[in-house]
Coordinates of C-alpha atoms and ligand atoms in Angstrom, one line a residue:
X126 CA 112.5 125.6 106.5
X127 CA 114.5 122.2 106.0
X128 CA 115.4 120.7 102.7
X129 CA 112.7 118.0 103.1
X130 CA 109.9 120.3 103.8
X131 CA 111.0 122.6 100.9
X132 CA 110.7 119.6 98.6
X133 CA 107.7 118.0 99.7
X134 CA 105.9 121.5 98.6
X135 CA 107.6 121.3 95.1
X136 CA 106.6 117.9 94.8
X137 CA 103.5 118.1 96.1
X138 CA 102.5 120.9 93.7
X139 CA 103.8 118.9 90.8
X140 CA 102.0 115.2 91.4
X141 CA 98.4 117.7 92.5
X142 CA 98.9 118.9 89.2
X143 CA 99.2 115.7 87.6
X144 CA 95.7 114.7 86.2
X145 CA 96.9 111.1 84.5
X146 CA 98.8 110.4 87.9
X147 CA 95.1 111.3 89.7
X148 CA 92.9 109.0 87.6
X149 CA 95.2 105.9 88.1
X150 CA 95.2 106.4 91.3
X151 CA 91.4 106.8 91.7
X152 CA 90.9 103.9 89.5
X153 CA 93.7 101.6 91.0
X154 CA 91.4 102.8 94.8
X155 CA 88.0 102.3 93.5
X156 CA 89.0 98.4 92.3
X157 CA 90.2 98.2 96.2
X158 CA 87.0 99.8 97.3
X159 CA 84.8 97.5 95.6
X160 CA 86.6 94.7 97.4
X161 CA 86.4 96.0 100.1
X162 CA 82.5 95.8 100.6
X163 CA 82.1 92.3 99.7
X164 CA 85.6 91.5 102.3
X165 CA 83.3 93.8 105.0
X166 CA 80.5 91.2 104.7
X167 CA 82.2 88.1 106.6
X168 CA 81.7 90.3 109.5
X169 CA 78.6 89.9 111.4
X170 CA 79.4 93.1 113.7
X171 CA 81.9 95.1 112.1
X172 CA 82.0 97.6 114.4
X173 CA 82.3 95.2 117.5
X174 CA 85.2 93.5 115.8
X175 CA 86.8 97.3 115.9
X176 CA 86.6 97.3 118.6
X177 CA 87.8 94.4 119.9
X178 CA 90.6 94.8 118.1
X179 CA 91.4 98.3 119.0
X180 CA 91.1 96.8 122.8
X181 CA 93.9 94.4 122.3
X182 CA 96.0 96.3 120.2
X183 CA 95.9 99.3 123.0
X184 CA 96.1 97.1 125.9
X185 CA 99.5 94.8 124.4
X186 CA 101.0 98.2 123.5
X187 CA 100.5 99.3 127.3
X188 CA 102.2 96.6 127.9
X189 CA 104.9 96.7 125.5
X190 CA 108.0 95.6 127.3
X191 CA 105.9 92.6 129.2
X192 CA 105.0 90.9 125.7
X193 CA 108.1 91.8 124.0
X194 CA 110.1 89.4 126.9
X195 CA 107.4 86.5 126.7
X196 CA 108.3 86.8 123.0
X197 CA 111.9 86.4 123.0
X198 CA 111.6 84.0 126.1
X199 CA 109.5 81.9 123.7
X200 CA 111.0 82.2 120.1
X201 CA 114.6 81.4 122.1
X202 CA 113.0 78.4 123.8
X203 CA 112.2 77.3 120.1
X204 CA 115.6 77.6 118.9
X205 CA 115.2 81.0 117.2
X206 CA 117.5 84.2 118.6
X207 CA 116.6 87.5 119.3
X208 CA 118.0 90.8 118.6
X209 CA 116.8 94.2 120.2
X210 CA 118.1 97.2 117.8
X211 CA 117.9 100.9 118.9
X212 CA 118.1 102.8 116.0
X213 CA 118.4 101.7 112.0
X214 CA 121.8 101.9 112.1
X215 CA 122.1 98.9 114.6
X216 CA 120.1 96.7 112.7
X217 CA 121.5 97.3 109.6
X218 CA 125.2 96.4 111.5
X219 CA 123.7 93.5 112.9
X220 CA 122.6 92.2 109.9
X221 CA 125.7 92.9 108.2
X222 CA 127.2 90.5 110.8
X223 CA 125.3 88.1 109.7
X224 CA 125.8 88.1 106.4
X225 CA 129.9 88.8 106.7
X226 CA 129.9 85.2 107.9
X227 CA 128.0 83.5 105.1
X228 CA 128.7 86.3 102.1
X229 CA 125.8 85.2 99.7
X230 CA 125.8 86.8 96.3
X231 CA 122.7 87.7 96.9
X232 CA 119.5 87.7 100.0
X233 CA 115.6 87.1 98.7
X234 CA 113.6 89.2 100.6
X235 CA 109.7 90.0 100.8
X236 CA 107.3 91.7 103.2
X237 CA 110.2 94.2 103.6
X238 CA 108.6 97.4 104.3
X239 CA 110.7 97.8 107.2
X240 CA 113.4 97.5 105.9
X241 CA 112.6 100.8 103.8
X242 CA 113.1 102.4 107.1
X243 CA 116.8 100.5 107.7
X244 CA 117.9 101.9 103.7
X245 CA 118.8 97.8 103.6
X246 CA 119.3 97.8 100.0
X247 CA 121.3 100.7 99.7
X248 CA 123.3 99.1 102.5
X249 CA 123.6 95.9 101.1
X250 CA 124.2 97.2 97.9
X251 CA 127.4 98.9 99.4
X252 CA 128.7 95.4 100.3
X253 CA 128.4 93.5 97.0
X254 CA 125.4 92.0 98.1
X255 CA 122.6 91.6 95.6
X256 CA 118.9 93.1 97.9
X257 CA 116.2 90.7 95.5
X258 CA 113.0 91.8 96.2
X259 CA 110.0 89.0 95.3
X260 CA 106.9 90.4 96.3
X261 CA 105.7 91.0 92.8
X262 CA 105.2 94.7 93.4
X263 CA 108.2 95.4 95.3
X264 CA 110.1 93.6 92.3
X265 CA 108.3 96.3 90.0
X266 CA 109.5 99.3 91.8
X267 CA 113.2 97.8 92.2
X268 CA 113.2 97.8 88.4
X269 CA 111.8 100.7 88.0
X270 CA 114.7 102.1 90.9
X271 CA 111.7 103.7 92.7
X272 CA 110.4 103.3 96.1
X273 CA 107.3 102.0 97.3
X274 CA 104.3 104.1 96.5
X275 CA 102.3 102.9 98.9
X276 CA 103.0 100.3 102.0
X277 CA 100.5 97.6 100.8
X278 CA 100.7 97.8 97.3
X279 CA 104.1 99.1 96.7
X280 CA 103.7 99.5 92.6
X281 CA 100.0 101.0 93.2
X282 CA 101.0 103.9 90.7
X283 CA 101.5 102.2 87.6
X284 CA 99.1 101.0 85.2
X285 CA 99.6 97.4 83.6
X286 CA 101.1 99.4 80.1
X287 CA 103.3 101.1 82.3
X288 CA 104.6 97.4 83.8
X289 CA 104.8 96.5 80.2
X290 CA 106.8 99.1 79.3
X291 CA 109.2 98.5 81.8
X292 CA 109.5 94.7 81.3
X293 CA 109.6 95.5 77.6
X294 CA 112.8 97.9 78.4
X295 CA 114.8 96.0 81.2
X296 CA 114.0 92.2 80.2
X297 CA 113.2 92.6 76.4
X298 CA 109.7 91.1 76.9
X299 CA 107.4 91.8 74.2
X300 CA 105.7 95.1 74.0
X301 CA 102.3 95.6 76.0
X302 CA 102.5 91.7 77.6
X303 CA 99.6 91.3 79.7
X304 CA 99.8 90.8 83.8
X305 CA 99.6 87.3 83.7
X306 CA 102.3 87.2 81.3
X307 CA 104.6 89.5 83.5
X308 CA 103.9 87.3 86.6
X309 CA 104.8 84.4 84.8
X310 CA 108.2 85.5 84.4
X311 CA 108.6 86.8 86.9
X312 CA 107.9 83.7 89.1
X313 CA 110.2 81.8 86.6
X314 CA 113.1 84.1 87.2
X315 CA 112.9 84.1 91.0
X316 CA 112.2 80.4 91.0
X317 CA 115.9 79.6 90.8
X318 CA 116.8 82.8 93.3
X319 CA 114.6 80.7 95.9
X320 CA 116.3 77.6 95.6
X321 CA 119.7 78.8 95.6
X322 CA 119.7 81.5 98.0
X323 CA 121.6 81.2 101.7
X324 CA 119.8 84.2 103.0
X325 CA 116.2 85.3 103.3
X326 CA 115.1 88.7 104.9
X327 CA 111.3 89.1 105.7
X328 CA 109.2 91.7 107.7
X329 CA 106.6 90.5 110.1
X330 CA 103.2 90.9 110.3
X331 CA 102.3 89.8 113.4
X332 CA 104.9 88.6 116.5
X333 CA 102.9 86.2 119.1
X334 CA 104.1 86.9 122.7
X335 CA 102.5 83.5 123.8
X336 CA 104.0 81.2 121.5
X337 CA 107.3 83.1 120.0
X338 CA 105.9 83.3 116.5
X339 CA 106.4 85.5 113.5
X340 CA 103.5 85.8 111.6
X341 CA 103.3 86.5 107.6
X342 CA 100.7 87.0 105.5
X343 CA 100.7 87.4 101.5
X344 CA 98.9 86.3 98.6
X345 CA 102.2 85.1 96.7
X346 CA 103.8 82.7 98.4
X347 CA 106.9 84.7 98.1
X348 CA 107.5 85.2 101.7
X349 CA 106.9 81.6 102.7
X350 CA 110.0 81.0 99.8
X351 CA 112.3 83.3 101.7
X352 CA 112.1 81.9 104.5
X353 CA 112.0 78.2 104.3
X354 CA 114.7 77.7 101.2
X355 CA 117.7 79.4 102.7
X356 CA 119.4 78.5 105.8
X357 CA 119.2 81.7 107.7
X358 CA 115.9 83.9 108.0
X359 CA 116.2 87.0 109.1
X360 CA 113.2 88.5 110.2
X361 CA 113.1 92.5 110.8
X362 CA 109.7 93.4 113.3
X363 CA 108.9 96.3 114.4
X364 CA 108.2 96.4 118.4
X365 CA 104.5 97.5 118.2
X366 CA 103.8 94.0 116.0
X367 CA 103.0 92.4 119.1
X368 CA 100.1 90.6 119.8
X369 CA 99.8 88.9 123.3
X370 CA 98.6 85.3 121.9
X371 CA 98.1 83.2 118.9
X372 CA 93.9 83.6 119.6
X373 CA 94.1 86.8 118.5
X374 CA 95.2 85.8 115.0
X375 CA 91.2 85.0 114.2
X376 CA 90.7 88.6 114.8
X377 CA 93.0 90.1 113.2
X378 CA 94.2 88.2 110.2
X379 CA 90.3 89.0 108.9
X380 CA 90.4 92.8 110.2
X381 CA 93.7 93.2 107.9
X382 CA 93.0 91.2 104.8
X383 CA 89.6 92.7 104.2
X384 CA 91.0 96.1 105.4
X385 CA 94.4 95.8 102.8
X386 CA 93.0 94.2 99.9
X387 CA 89.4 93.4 100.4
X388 CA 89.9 90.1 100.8
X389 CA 88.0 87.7 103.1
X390 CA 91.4 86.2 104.0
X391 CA 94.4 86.6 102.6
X392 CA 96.0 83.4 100.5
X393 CA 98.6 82.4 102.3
X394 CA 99.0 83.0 106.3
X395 CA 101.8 81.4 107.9
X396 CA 102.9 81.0 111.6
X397 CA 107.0 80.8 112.4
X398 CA 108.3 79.6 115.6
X399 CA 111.6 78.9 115.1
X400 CA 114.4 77.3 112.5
X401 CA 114.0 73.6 111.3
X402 CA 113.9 71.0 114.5
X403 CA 115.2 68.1 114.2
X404 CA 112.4 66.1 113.1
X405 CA 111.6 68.4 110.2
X406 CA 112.9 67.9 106.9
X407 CA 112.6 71.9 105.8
X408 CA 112.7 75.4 107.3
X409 CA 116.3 77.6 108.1
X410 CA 118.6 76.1 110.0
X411 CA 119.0 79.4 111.7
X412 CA 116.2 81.9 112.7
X413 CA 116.9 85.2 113.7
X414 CA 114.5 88.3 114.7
X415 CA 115.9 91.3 115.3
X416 CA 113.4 94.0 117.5
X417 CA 113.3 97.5 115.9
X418 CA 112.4 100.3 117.9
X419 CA 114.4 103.2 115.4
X420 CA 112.0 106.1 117.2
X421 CA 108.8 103.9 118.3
X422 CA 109.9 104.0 122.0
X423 CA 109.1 107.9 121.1
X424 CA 105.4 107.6 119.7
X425 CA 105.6 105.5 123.1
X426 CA 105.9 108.0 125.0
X427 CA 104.1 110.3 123.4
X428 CA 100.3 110.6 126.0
X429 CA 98.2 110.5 122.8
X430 CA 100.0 109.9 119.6
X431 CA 101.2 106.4 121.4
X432 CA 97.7 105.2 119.8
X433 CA 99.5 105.0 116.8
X434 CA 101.5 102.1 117.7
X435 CA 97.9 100.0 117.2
X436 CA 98.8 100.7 113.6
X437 CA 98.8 96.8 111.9
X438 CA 99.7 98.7 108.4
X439 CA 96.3 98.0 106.3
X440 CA 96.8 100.9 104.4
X441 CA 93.0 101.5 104.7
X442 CA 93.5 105.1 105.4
X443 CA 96.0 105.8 103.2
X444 CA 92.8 104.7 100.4
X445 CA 90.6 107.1 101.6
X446 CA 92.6 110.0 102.1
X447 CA 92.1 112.8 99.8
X448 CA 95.5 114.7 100.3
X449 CA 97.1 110.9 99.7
X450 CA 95.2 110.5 96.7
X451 CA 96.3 113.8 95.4
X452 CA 100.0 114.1 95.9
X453 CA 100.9 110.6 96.2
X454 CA 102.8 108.1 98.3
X455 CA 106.7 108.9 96.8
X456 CA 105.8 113.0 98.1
X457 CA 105.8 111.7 101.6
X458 CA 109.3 111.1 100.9
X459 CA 109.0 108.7 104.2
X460 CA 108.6 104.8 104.7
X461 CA 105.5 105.6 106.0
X462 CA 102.9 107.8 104.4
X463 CA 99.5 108.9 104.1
X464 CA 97.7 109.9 107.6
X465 CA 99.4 106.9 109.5
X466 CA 102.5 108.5 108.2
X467 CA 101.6 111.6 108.8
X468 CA 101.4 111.0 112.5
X469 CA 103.7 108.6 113.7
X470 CA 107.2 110.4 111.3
X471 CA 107.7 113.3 112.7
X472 CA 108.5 111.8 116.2
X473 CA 110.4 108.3 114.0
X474 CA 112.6 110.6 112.6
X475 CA 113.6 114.6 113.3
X476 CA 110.6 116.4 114.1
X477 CA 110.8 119.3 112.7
X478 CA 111.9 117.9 109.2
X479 CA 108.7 116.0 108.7
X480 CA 106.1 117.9 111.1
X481 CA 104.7 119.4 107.8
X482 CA 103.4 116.2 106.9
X483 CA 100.6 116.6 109.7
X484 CA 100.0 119.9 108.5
X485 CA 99.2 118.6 104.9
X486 CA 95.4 117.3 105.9
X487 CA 92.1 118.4 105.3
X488 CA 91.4 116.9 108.8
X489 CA 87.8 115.5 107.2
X490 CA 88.4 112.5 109.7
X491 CA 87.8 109.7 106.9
X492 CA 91.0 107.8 108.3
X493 CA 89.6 107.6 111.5
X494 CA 86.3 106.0 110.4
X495 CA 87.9 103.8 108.1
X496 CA 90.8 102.2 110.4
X497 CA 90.1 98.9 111.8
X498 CA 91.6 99.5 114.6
X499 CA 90.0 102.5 115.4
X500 CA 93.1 105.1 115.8
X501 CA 91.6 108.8 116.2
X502 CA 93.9 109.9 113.2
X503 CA 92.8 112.8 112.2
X504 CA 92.9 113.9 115.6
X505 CA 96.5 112.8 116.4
X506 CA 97.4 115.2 113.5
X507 CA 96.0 118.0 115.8
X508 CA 98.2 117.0 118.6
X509 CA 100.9 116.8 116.3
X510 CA 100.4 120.5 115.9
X511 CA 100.4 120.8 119.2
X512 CA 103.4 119.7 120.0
X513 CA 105.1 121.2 117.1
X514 CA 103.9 124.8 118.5
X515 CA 105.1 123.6 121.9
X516 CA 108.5 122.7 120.9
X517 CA 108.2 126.1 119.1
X518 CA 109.1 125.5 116.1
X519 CA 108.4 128.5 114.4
X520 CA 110.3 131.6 113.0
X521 CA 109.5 135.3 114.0
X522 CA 107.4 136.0 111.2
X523 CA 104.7 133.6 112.2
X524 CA 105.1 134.1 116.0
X525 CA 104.8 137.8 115.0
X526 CA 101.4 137.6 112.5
X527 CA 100.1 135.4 114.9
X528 CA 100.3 138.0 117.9
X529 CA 98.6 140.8 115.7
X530 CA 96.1 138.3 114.5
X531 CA 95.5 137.7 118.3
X532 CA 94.6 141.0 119.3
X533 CA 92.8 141.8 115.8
X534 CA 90.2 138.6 116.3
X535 CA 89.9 139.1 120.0
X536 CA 88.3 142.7 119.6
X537 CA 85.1 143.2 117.8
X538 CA 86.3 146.7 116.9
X539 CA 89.3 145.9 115.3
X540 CA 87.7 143.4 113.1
X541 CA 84.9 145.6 112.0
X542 CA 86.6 148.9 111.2
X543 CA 88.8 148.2 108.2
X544 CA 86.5 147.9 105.2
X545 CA 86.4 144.8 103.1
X546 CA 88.8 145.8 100.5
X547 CA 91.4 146.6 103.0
X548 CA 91.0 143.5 104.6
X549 CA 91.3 141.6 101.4
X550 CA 94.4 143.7 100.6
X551 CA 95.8 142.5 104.0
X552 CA 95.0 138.9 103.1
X553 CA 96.8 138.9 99.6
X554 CA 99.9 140.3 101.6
X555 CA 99.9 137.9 104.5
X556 CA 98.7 134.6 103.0
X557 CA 99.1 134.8 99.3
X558 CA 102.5 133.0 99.2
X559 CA 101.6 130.1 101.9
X560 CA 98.1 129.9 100.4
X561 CA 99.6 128.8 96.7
X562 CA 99.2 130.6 93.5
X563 CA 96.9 127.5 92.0
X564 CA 94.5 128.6 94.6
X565 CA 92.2 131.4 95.0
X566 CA 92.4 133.3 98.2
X567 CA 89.2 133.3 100.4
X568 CA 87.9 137.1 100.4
X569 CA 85.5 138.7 102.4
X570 CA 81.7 139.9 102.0
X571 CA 81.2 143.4 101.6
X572 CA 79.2 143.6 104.2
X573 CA 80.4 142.2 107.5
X574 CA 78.6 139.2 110.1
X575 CA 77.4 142.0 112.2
X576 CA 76.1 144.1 109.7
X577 CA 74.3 141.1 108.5
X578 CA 73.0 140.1 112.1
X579 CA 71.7 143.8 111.9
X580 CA 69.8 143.7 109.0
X581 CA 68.3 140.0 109.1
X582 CA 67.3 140.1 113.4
X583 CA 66.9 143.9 113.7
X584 CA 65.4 144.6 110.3
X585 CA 68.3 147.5 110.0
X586 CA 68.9 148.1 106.2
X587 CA 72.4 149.6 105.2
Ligands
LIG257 S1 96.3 103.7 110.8 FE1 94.6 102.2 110.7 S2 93.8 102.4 108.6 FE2 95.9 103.3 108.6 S3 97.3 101.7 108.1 FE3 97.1 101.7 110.3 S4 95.5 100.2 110.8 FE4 95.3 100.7 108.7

């Protein structure tokens, strides 16, 4: 078993233990899902809307490579260039390149998930480069030198005293300051970052094929700062971002606010089509978007986990998700976690060292009916078993327990002759390790289904 497995299960069985972690978690969820009903009611036909947007979403990623050219053909016609990067490692050298020739101190970034799968801090780290973080919550977890806990609220796992605490440690703040008093200086400190800065790194929410536009949307303002103060904007997009045309944007900028936060629309949503023209007095005066694929083109190619790629990163399912909820977003050990995570790592990164993650469900579908655009999750799961048993990725003892438990289930005879204690007593032996020891082991009924059938439909008594 790999090392990443073999700490997911030592984790896991930590944070499930973890009652305080478990209640701020189910409170931080049930503010979002009290939001969420009131976002829910702009729509007149929720489920239409769905589907609709589950339409699109499938028919631009079918035709990936199409919209992906109209996109750089347009964003270049507006000034803007265009990178295509393979692999993480590419885009992290590209961006280095940039940077080598303007050395800032430091880069403001925000709506940087992505870059969580690039390790772009720890990269830019390496070359003296200050990584400032302003999304509020993403600024929390830098301080706290943690990762994001979960991909729409990154900080989601701490509780305002815990934020206070932190402040109170790293900036000398006063003890318990309230949120609003946090925010405050928080803004104040980054006020100066934004004005000063040469470089600003953002993610993307949203890339429109039709008119070559990046599309960002946050409640802070932060992202619309890193990109307009500096004079280069980097923008880091995953390939599946793609939506065929700017029309689309009514759709979906609803679907994902109400879906992420509850809200009816997020605060601030801004189109990008290029750097500063001429005529315009603000904006970069150079815009660059660099296309990650790092392992997409493999959920691509996959005939039913390709779905996936509808993903627009709501983090809806991650909310409902009970094995989420339990061990937590940092167990995941991935960018990407919770069931969307669950599906789309093991074929983003080496399959067999995060296949367990689609193991790790209770399969009680609740991501499916909760994702806006309609991606059969919990059912992708299941073909990610599939393929892991395809690709055989399993040892002799299971390929061997899995052959006697073949011909034992398959004959009537076999499963009825051992009594029930014996049966039991094979259980414990078999399964007692992989079942857990905070867990009680199913056992079996004295008497067995067809003794029961007997007695119930043939009026036999024992
Ligand atoms: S899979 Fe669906 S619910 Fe989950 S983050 Fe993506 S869009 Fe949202």
């Amino acid at each position: 078993m790999s090392e990443i497995y073999n700490k997911f299960k030592h984790d896991s069985a930590i944070k499930a233990a973890d009652k305080e972690h478990r209640s701020r978690i189910g409170y931080n969820i049930d503010q979002y899902n009290r939001a969420v009903v009131v976002g829910k009611q702009q729509f007149a036909n929720l489920e239409l809307a769905k589907q609709r947007a589950a339409y699109i979403k499938h028919k631009a990623i079918n035709d990936l490579e199409k919209h992906l050219s109209d996109f750089e053909t347009n964003f270049q016609h507006n000034g803007g260039k265009v990178i295509w990067a393979t692999d993480a490692r590419q885009a992290v050298t590209e961006i280095e390149k940039i940077l080598q020739n303007i050395r800032p101190a430091y880069v403001v970034k925000s709506k940087s998930m992505i870059s969580e799968e690039l390790e772009l801090n720890e990269s830019l780290t390496k070359l003296g480069i200050e990584p400032i973080e302003t999304d509020l919550g993403e600024y929390i977890v830098q301080q706290a030198d943690e990762k994001p806990y979960h991909i729409v609220t990154p900080a989601m796992h701490k509780s305002k005293e815990d934020v206070a605490e932190l402040f109170h440690r790293k900036f000398q703040l006063k003890p318990h300051s309230t949120p609003a008093e946090i925010a405050a200086f928080v803004r104040e400190k980054l006020r100066d970052r934004f004005y000063n800065a040469k470089v600003g790194i953002t993610g993307a929410n949203f890339l429109l094929a039709d008119t070559g536009s990046v599309c960002l949307t946050e409640n802070e303002g932060n992202s619309m700062m890193s990109m307009a103060f500096p004079d280069v904007h980097i923008v880091v997009a995953g390939i599946e971002r793609i939506l065929p045309s700017i029309q689309h944007l009514e759709l979906f900028w609803p679907l994902l606010s109400t879906f992420g936060t509850g809200q009816k629309v997020t605060v601030y949503n801004s189109i990008v089509s290029g750097p500063r023209q001429e005529d315009e007095i603000d904006g970069p005066r150079e815009m660059i978007v660099i296309l990650l694929d790092n392992g997409r083109s493999k959920v691509l190619a996959a005939k039913h986990q390709r779905r996936a790629l509808s993903c627009i990163k709501c983090g809806a399912c991650l909310n409902v998700c009970p094995v989420y909820k339990t061990i937590g977003g940092h167990t995941y050990n991935a960018p990407y976690t919770g069931p969307i995570g669950a599906v789309i790592m093991p074929w983003m990164r080496n399959f067999k060292d995060y296949m367990h993650l689609s193991y790790a469900s209770t399969l009680c579908g609740a991501c499916t009916e909760v994702c806006p655009v309609n991606i059969n999750l919990h059912e992708l799961l299941l073909y990610n078993r599939n393929a892991d048993v395809e690709q055989k990725n399993y040892g002799f003892g299971e390929s061997a327990l899995m052959f006697g438990l073949r011909h034992v289930l398959g004959k009537r005879k076999w499963m009825d002759t051992p009594d029930y204690s014996l049966k039991n007593k094979a259980m414990s032996v078999l399964f007692s390790k992989s079942w857990g020891k905070t867990r009680k082991l199913p056992e079996f009924s004295e008497r067995n289904f067809k003794q029961l059938w007997e007695e119930r439909i043939e009026g036999k008594t024992r």
